[in-house]
Short mmCIF file of C-alpha atoms in Angstrom, two decimals:
data_model
loop_
_atom_site.label_atom_id
_atom_site.label_comp_id
_atom_site.label_asym_id
_atom_site.label_seq_id
_atom_site.Cartn_x
_atom_site.Cartn_y
_atom_site.Cartn_z
CA UNK E 1 2.98 38.47 14.77
CA UNK E 2 5.76 36.03 13.97
CA UNK E 3 8.53 38.49 14.92
CA UNK E 4 6.86 38.93 18.33
CA UNK E 5 7.01 35.19 18.88
CA UNK E 6 10.70 35.11 18.05
CA UNK E 7 11.44 38.16 20.23
CA UNK E 8 9.68 36.47 23.14
CA UNK E 9 12.02 33.48 22.81
CA UNK E 10 15.05 35.77 23.14
CA UNK E 11 13.61 37.02 26.42
CA UNK E 12 13.06 33.55 27.92
CA UNK E 13 14.95 32.94 31.17
CA UNK E 14 14.26 29.24 31.78
CA UNK E 15 14.12 26.05 29.72
CA UNK E 16 10.38 25.78 30.31
CA UNK E 17 9.68 29.34 29.15
CA UNK E 18 11.75 28.87 26.01
CA UNK E 19 10.00 25.59 25.20
CA UNK E 20 6.54 27.13 25.49
CA UNK E 21 7.50 30.13 23.36
CA UNK E 22 9.30 28.15 20.65
CA UNK E 23 6.38 25.75 20.48
CA UNK E 24 3.91 28.64 20.10
CA UNK E 25 6.01 30.21 17.34
CA UNK E 26 6.26 26.94 15.44
CA UNK E 27 2.54 26.24 15.76
CA UNK E 28 1.79 29.69 14.33
CA UNK E 29 4.14 29.12 11.38
CA UNK E 30 3.84 27.16 8.10
CA UNK E 31 6.88 24.95 8.76
CA UNK E 32 6.80 21.30 7.71
CA UNK E 33 7.92 18.51 10.03
CA UNK E 34 9.58 15.63 8.25
CA UNK E 35 13.22 15.59 9.28
CA UNK E 36 13.25 13.88 12.66
CA UNK E 37 10.04 15.16 14.25
CA UNK E 38 6.40 15.31 13.26
CA UNK E 39 5.07 18.05 15.55
CA UNK E 40 5.90 21.49 16.95
CA UNK E 41 6.50 20.39 20.55
CA UNK E 42 9.11 17.74 19.74
CA UNK E 43 10.90 20.18 17.47
CA UNK E 44 10.84 22.84 20.19
CA UNK E 45 12.35 20.36 22.65
CA UNK E 46 15.19 19.50 20.27
CA UNK E 47 15.93 23.15 19.49
CA UNK E 48 15.90 24.44 23.07
CA UNK E 49 17.83 21.55 24.59
CA UNK E 50 20.51 21.87 21.92
CA UNK E 51 20.86 25.60 22.54
CA UNK E 52 21.08 24.94 26.28
CA UNK E 53 23.74 22.27 25.83
CA UNK E 54 21.54 19.63 27.47
CA UNK E 55 21.13 15.96 26.43
CA UNK E 56 18.42 15.28 23.88
CA UNK E 57 16.77 12.80 26.26
CA UNK E 58 16.51 15.23 29.21
CA UNK E 59 13.30 14.89 31.24
CA UNK E 60 10.94 17.39 32.89
CA UNK E 61 13.41 18.11 35.67
CA UNK E 62 15.22 20.54 33.37
CA UNK E 63 12.19 22.81 32.86
CA UNK E 64 13.12 25.16 35.69
CA UNK E 65 16.79 25.42 34.79
CA UNK E 66 17.98 28.90 33.78
CA UNK E 67 18.88 29.92 30.25
CA UNK E 68 21.64 32.45 29.75
CA UNK E 69 20.96 35.48 27.58
CA UNK E 70 23.29 34.02 24.96
CA UNK E 71 21.42 30.71 24.93
CA UNK E 72 18.04 32.42 24.58
CA UNK E 73 19.38 34.61 21.77
CA UNK E 74 20.74 31.51 20.03
CA UNK E 75 17.37 29.79 20.29
CA UNK E 76 15.66 32.84 18.78
CA UNK E 77 18.21 32.95 15.95
CA UNK E 78 17.71 29.29 15.06
CA UNK E 79 13.94 29.65 15.32
CA UNK E 80 14.00 32.58 12.91
CA UNK E 81 15.96 30.61 10.33
CA UNK E 82 13.72 27.59 10.85
CA UNK E 83 10.57 29.62 10.20
CA UNK E 84 11.62 32.28 7.72
CA UNK E 85 14.10 30.26 5.65
CA UNK E 86 12.40 26.89 6.26
CA UNK E 87 15.75 25.25 7.06
CA UNK E 88 15.27 21.79 8.63
CA UNK E 89 16.35 21.79 12.27
CA UNK E 90 19.13 19.17 11.89
CA UNK E 91 20.88 21.45 9.42
CA UNK E 92 20.69 24.28 11.97
CA UNK E 93 22.10 22.26 14.85
CA UNK E 94 24.50 20.19 12.75
CA UNK E 95 23.30 16.94 14.30
CA UNK E 96 20.65 14.30 13.75
CA UNK E 97 19.53 11.19 15.61
CA UNK E 98 19.06 7.93 13.73
CA UNK E 99 18.89 4.32 14.98
CA UNK E 100 19.55 5.57 18.51
CA UNK E 101 22.86 7.17 17.46
CA UNK E 102 24.00 10.77 17.00
CA UNK E 103 25.17 11.88 13.56
CA UNK E 104 26.92 14.88 12.10
CA UNK E 105 24.49 16.43 9.66
CA UNK E 106 24.89 19.13 7.03
CA UNK E 107 23.74 19.94 3.51
CA UNK E 108 26.24 17.55 1.92
CA UNK E 109 23.70 14.76 2.43
CA UNK E 110 20.01 14.28 3.14
CA UNK E 111 18.94 14.21 6.78
CA UNK E 112 18.77 10.65 8.23
CA UNK E 113 15.17 9.47 8.59
CA UNK E 114 14.78 6.01 7.04
CA UNK E 115 12.55 3.37 8.70
CA UNK E 116 15.36 0.93 7.85
CA UNK E 117 16.74 1.97 11.26
CA UNK E 118 14.33 -0.48 12.85
CA UNK E 119 15.58 -3.32 10.64
CA UNK E 120 19.28 -2.77 11.17
CA UNK E 121 18.88 -2.49 14.94
CA UNK E 122 17.37 -5.99 14.77
CA UNK E 123 20.31 -7.29 12.72
CA UNK E 124 18.01 -7.46 9.67
CA UNK E 125 16.05 -10.23 11.36
CA UNK E 126 13.81 -12.04 10.67
CA UNK E 127 14.39 -11.33 6.97
CA UNK E 128 18.05 -12.31 6.68
CA UNK E 129 18.33 -16.10 6.90
CA UNK E 130 22.01 -16.73 6.21
CA UNK E 131 25.01 -17.18 8.51
CA UNK E 132 26.17 -14.23 10.59
CA UNK E 133 26.62 -11.47 8.00
CA UNK E 134 30.29 -10.90 7.25
CA UNK E 135 29.91 -8.32 4.49
CA UNK E 136 27.23 -5.66 4.08
CA UNK E 137 26.89 -3.03 1.35
CA UNK E 138 25.14 0.30 1.87
CA UNK E 139 24.43 1.41 -1.69
CA UNK E 140 23.64 5.09 -2.32
CA UNK E 141 24.82 5.69 1.24
CA UNK E 142 24.73 9.50 1.36
CA UNK E 143 26.04 10.60 4.75
CA UNK E 144 26.44 6.94 5.70
CA UNK E 145 23.95 6.56 8.52
CA UNK E 146 22.44 3.23 7.39
CA UNK E 147 25.73 1.48 6.67
CA UNK E 148 27.54 2.93 9.67
CA UNK E 149 24.70 2.08 12.04
CA UNK E 150 24.77 -1.43 10.57
CA UNK E 151 28.48 -1.62 11.43
CA UNK E 152 27.66 -0.47 14.97
CA UNK E 153 24.92 -3.03 15.54
CA UNK E 154 26.71 -5.87 13.69
CA UNK E 155 30.19 -5.63 15.23
CA UNK E 156 31.51 -8.66 13.31
CA UNK E 157 30.56 -7.32 9.88
CA UNK E 158 32.67 -5.46 7.32
CA UNK E 159 30.61 -2.73 5.66
CA UNK E 160 31.12 -0.98 2.33
CA UNK E 161 29.57 2.45 1.72
CA UNK E 162 29.08 3.49 -1.92
CA UNK E 163 27.79 6.74 -3.36
CA UNK E 164 28.30 8.86 -6.46
CA UNK E 165 28.52 12.11 -4.46
CA UNK E 166 32.01 12.83 -3.12
CA UNK E 167 30.71 15.50 -0.73
CA UNK E 168 28.27 13.05 0.87
CA UNK E 169 31.06 10.49 1.22
CA UNK E 170 33.24 13.06 3.00
CA UNK E 171 30.46 13.48 5.56
CA UNK E 172 30.16 9.68 5.85
CA UNK E 173 33.90 9.52 6.64
CA UNK E 174 33.41 12.04 9.47
CA UNK E 175 30.57 9.97 10.89
CA UNK E 176 32.57 6.76 10.61
CA UNK E 177 35.40 8.27 12.68
CA UNK E 178 33.08 9.72 15.29
CA UNK E 179 31.24 6.42 15.64
CA UNK E 180 34.54 4.54 15.93
CA UNK E 181 33.79 2.01 13.19
CA UNK E 182 36.18 3.26 10.50
CA UNK E 183 38.35 0.14 10.86
CA UNK E 184 35.54 -2.06 9.50
CA UNK E 185 34.18 0.36 6.92
CA UNK E 186 35.26 1.02 3.35
CA UNK E 187 33.97 4.23 1.72
CA UNK E 188 34.07 4.34 -2.08
CA UNK E 189 32.88 6.79 -4.71
CA UNK E 190 30.92 4.71 -7.19
CA UNK E 191 28.16 4.80 -9.76
CA UNK E 192 26.12 2.06 -8.13
CA UNK E 193 28.19 -1.17 -8.21
CA UNK E 194 31.02 -0.05 -10.51
CA UNK E 195 33.63 0.16 -7.72
CA UNK E 196 32.89 -3.34 -6.41
CA UNK E 197 32.80 -5.44 -9.56
CA UNK E 198 33.14 -9.13 -8.75
CA UNK E 199 32.40 -8.63 -5.04
CA UNK E 200 29.50 -10.26 -3.20
CA UNK E 201 27.70 -9.43 0.02
CA UNK E 202 25.49 -11.12 2.56
CA UNK E 203 23.23 -8.05 2.71
CA UNK E 204 22.80 -5.15 0.32
CA UNK E 205 20.80 -2.30 1.84
CA UNK E 206 19.89 0.67 -0.28
CA UNK E 207 17.89 3.86 0.14
CA UNK E 208 18.38 5.35 -3.33
CA UNK E 209 16.76 8.53 -4.64
CA UNK E 210 13.15 7.53 -5.28
CA UNK E 211 10.91 10.62 -5.33
CA UNK E 212 8.86 10.80 -8.53
CA UNK E 213 8.60 14.01 -10.55
CA UNK E 214 5.10 14.87 -9.30
CA UNK E 215 6.00 14.49 -5.62
CA UNK E 216 9.32 16.28 -6.12
CA UNK E 217 7.58 19.35 -7.54
CA UNK E 218 5.15 19.44 -4.62
CA UNK E 219 7.62 18.89 -1.75
CA UNK E 220 7.60 21.40 1.14
CA UNK E 221 10.24 24.12 1.13
CA UNK E 222 12.36 22.31 3.72
CA UNK E 223 13.39 19.69 1.16
CA UNK E 224 14.92 22.32 -1.12
CA UNK E 225 17.82 22.54 1.35
CA UNK E 226 18.73 18.88 0.74
CA UNK E 227 20.84 17.71 -2.24
CA UNK E 228 18.54 17.31 -5.24
CA UNK E 229 20.70 14.39 -6.41
CA UNK E 230 19.60 12.43 -3.34
CA UNK E 231 15.85 12.89 -3.82
CA UNK E 232 14.50 12.63 -7.36
CA UNK E 233 14.95 9.71 -9.76
CA UNK E 234 13.01 10.26 -12.96
CA UNK E 235 9.33 10.52 -13.80
CA UNK E 236 8.21 7.59 -11.66
CA UNK E 237 11.04 7.75 -9.10
CA UNK E 238 12.47 4.41 -10.19
CA UNK E 239 15.33 5.24 -12.57
CA UNK E 240 18.04 4.13 -10.13
CA UNK E 241 15.93 1.36 -8.63
CA UNK E 242 15.64 -0.32 -12.02
CA UNK E 243 19.41 -0.39 -12.36
CA UNK E 244 19.82 -1.72 -8.82
CA UNK E 245 17.37 -4.56 -9.40
CA UNK E 246 19.13 -5.48 -12.63
CA UNK E 247 22.52 -5.74 -10.93
CA UNK E 248 21.94 -6.70 -7.30
CA UNK E 249 21.71 -10.48 -7.78
CA UNK E 250 25.24 -10.53 -9.17
CA UNK E 251 26.56 -8.97 -5.97
CA UNK E 252 24.72 -11.14 -3.43
CA UNK E 253 25.84 -14.38 -1.84
CA UNK E 254 23.45 -17.30 -2.55
CA UNK E 255 21.91 -16.77 0.89
CA UNK E 256 21.97 -12.98 0.51
CA UNK E 257 19.27 -10.37 1.03
CA UNK E 258 18.44 -7.09 -0.71
CA UNK E 259 16.77 -4.42 1.44
CA UNK E 260 15.35 -1.66 -0.76
CA UNK E 261 13.56 1.55 0.19
CA UNK E 262 11.34 3.30 -2.37
CA UNK E 263 8.95 5.24 -0.13
CA UNK E 264 5.82 6.49 -1.87
CA UNK E 265 7.01 4.95 -5.14
CA UNK E 266 6.21 1.46 -3.89
CA UNK E 267 3.04 1.16 -5.98
CA UNK E 268 4.90 2.22 -9.11
CA UNK E 269 7.54 -0.41 -8.33
CA UNK E 270 4.98 -3.18 -8.05
CA UNK E 271 3.37 -2.08 -11.31
CA UNK E 272 6.74 -1.96 -13.08
CA UNK E 273 7.85 -5.40 -11.84
CA UNK E 274 4.75 -7.55 -11.23
CA UNK E 275 6.85 -10.71 -11.51
CA UNK E 276 9.07 -9.84 -8.54
CA UNK E 277 7.86 -11.23 -5.18
CA UNK E 278 8.38 -8.10 -3.10
CA UNK E 279 7.90 -8.54 0.64
CA UNK E 280 6.94 -5.20 2.19
CA UNK E 281 8.20 -4.71 5.72
CA UNK E 282 5.76 -3.60 8.40
CA UNK E 283 7.39 -1.35 10.99
CA UNK E 284 6.44 -1.15 14.65
CA UNK E 285 7.59 2.47 14.86
CA UNK E 286 6.15 3.80 11.60
CA UNK E 287 7.35 4.10 8.05
CA UNK E 288 6.62 2.34 4.79
CA UNK E 289 7.96 1.65 1.33
CA UNK E 290 10.74 -0.77 2.30
CA UNK E 291 10.84 -4.20 0.69
CA UNK E 292 13.10 -7.23 0.90
CA UNK E 293 14.08 -9.72 -1.79
CA UNK E 294 16.31 -12.74 -1.30
CA UNK E 295 19.09 -13.52 -3.73
CA UNK E 296 17.17 -16.62 -4.82
CA UNK E 297 14.02 -14.61 -5.49
CA UNK E 298 15.97 -12.10 -7.56
CA UNK E 299 17.73 -14.77 -9.62
CA UNK E 300 14.61 -16.85 -10.22
CA UNK E 301 12.47 -13.85 -11.19
CA UNK E 302 14.96 -11.89 -13.29
CA UNK E 303 14.08 -13.43 -16.68
CA UNK E 304 10.35 -12.96 -16.17
CA UNK E 305 10.86 -9.44 -14.85
CA UNK E 306 13.01 -8.50 -17.81
CA UNK E 307 16.09 -7.85 -15.65
#
């Protein structure tokens, strides 16, 4: 049955036909949506428009436009890999959208999807209370989307991107050039803060690996295509987070802010550090597991929290 769906896509002659057929194939498949979309129709739209060379925000006026035989065949090829190999769509197209910006995307780094996008587009307001941020650190930056988008939306800020993975940093460098912010961005290979000893920032934003062992073992097949180094972090998902909390205060300005994402491990974090006054951000566009701590809160709570 599935091969018939895919064959029908290769025979589509218009955008509208291809969309309907890709959508039907996805709905009949076991694929998991968690890398930019959450339903079959949105994924079908992204796949077909990309194959047709049309903008991702195209409206219904494109439905009657013709597809060439090559474009239809390409859509069927990508659909087959998406369904049979469970490859996330951004890895098939080589692009992802995050914080309203287009990113190069490949298996050197996880696919951009953090709710922190909403925060950085707002200049980290209302949580950051200091003067206009001059220096921002994206810790565990991966492909660089959070730090680079921060540089885009805060044009007066200098941004450092740190990660242990050299391959991920190479992708971040590509994205920095394509976004045109490389003049204000420093990309450094580093085990957490080791490459920036003695340096302080107005904002430290970090989306470290945080998936606990139980969730990691149960993740859908799509996640197996992402770097394992960027996902799991020990039994409770907090191995790296503990180190970050122990060191972050020493790298923040007195007025500074730590923005930390831990996803589903947020309850484990509260249990591990009951003395820390985590403020959990509520997002208008969905997402959870992101907290903020001021430099003062970190410094005042460190002794009680055992940091």
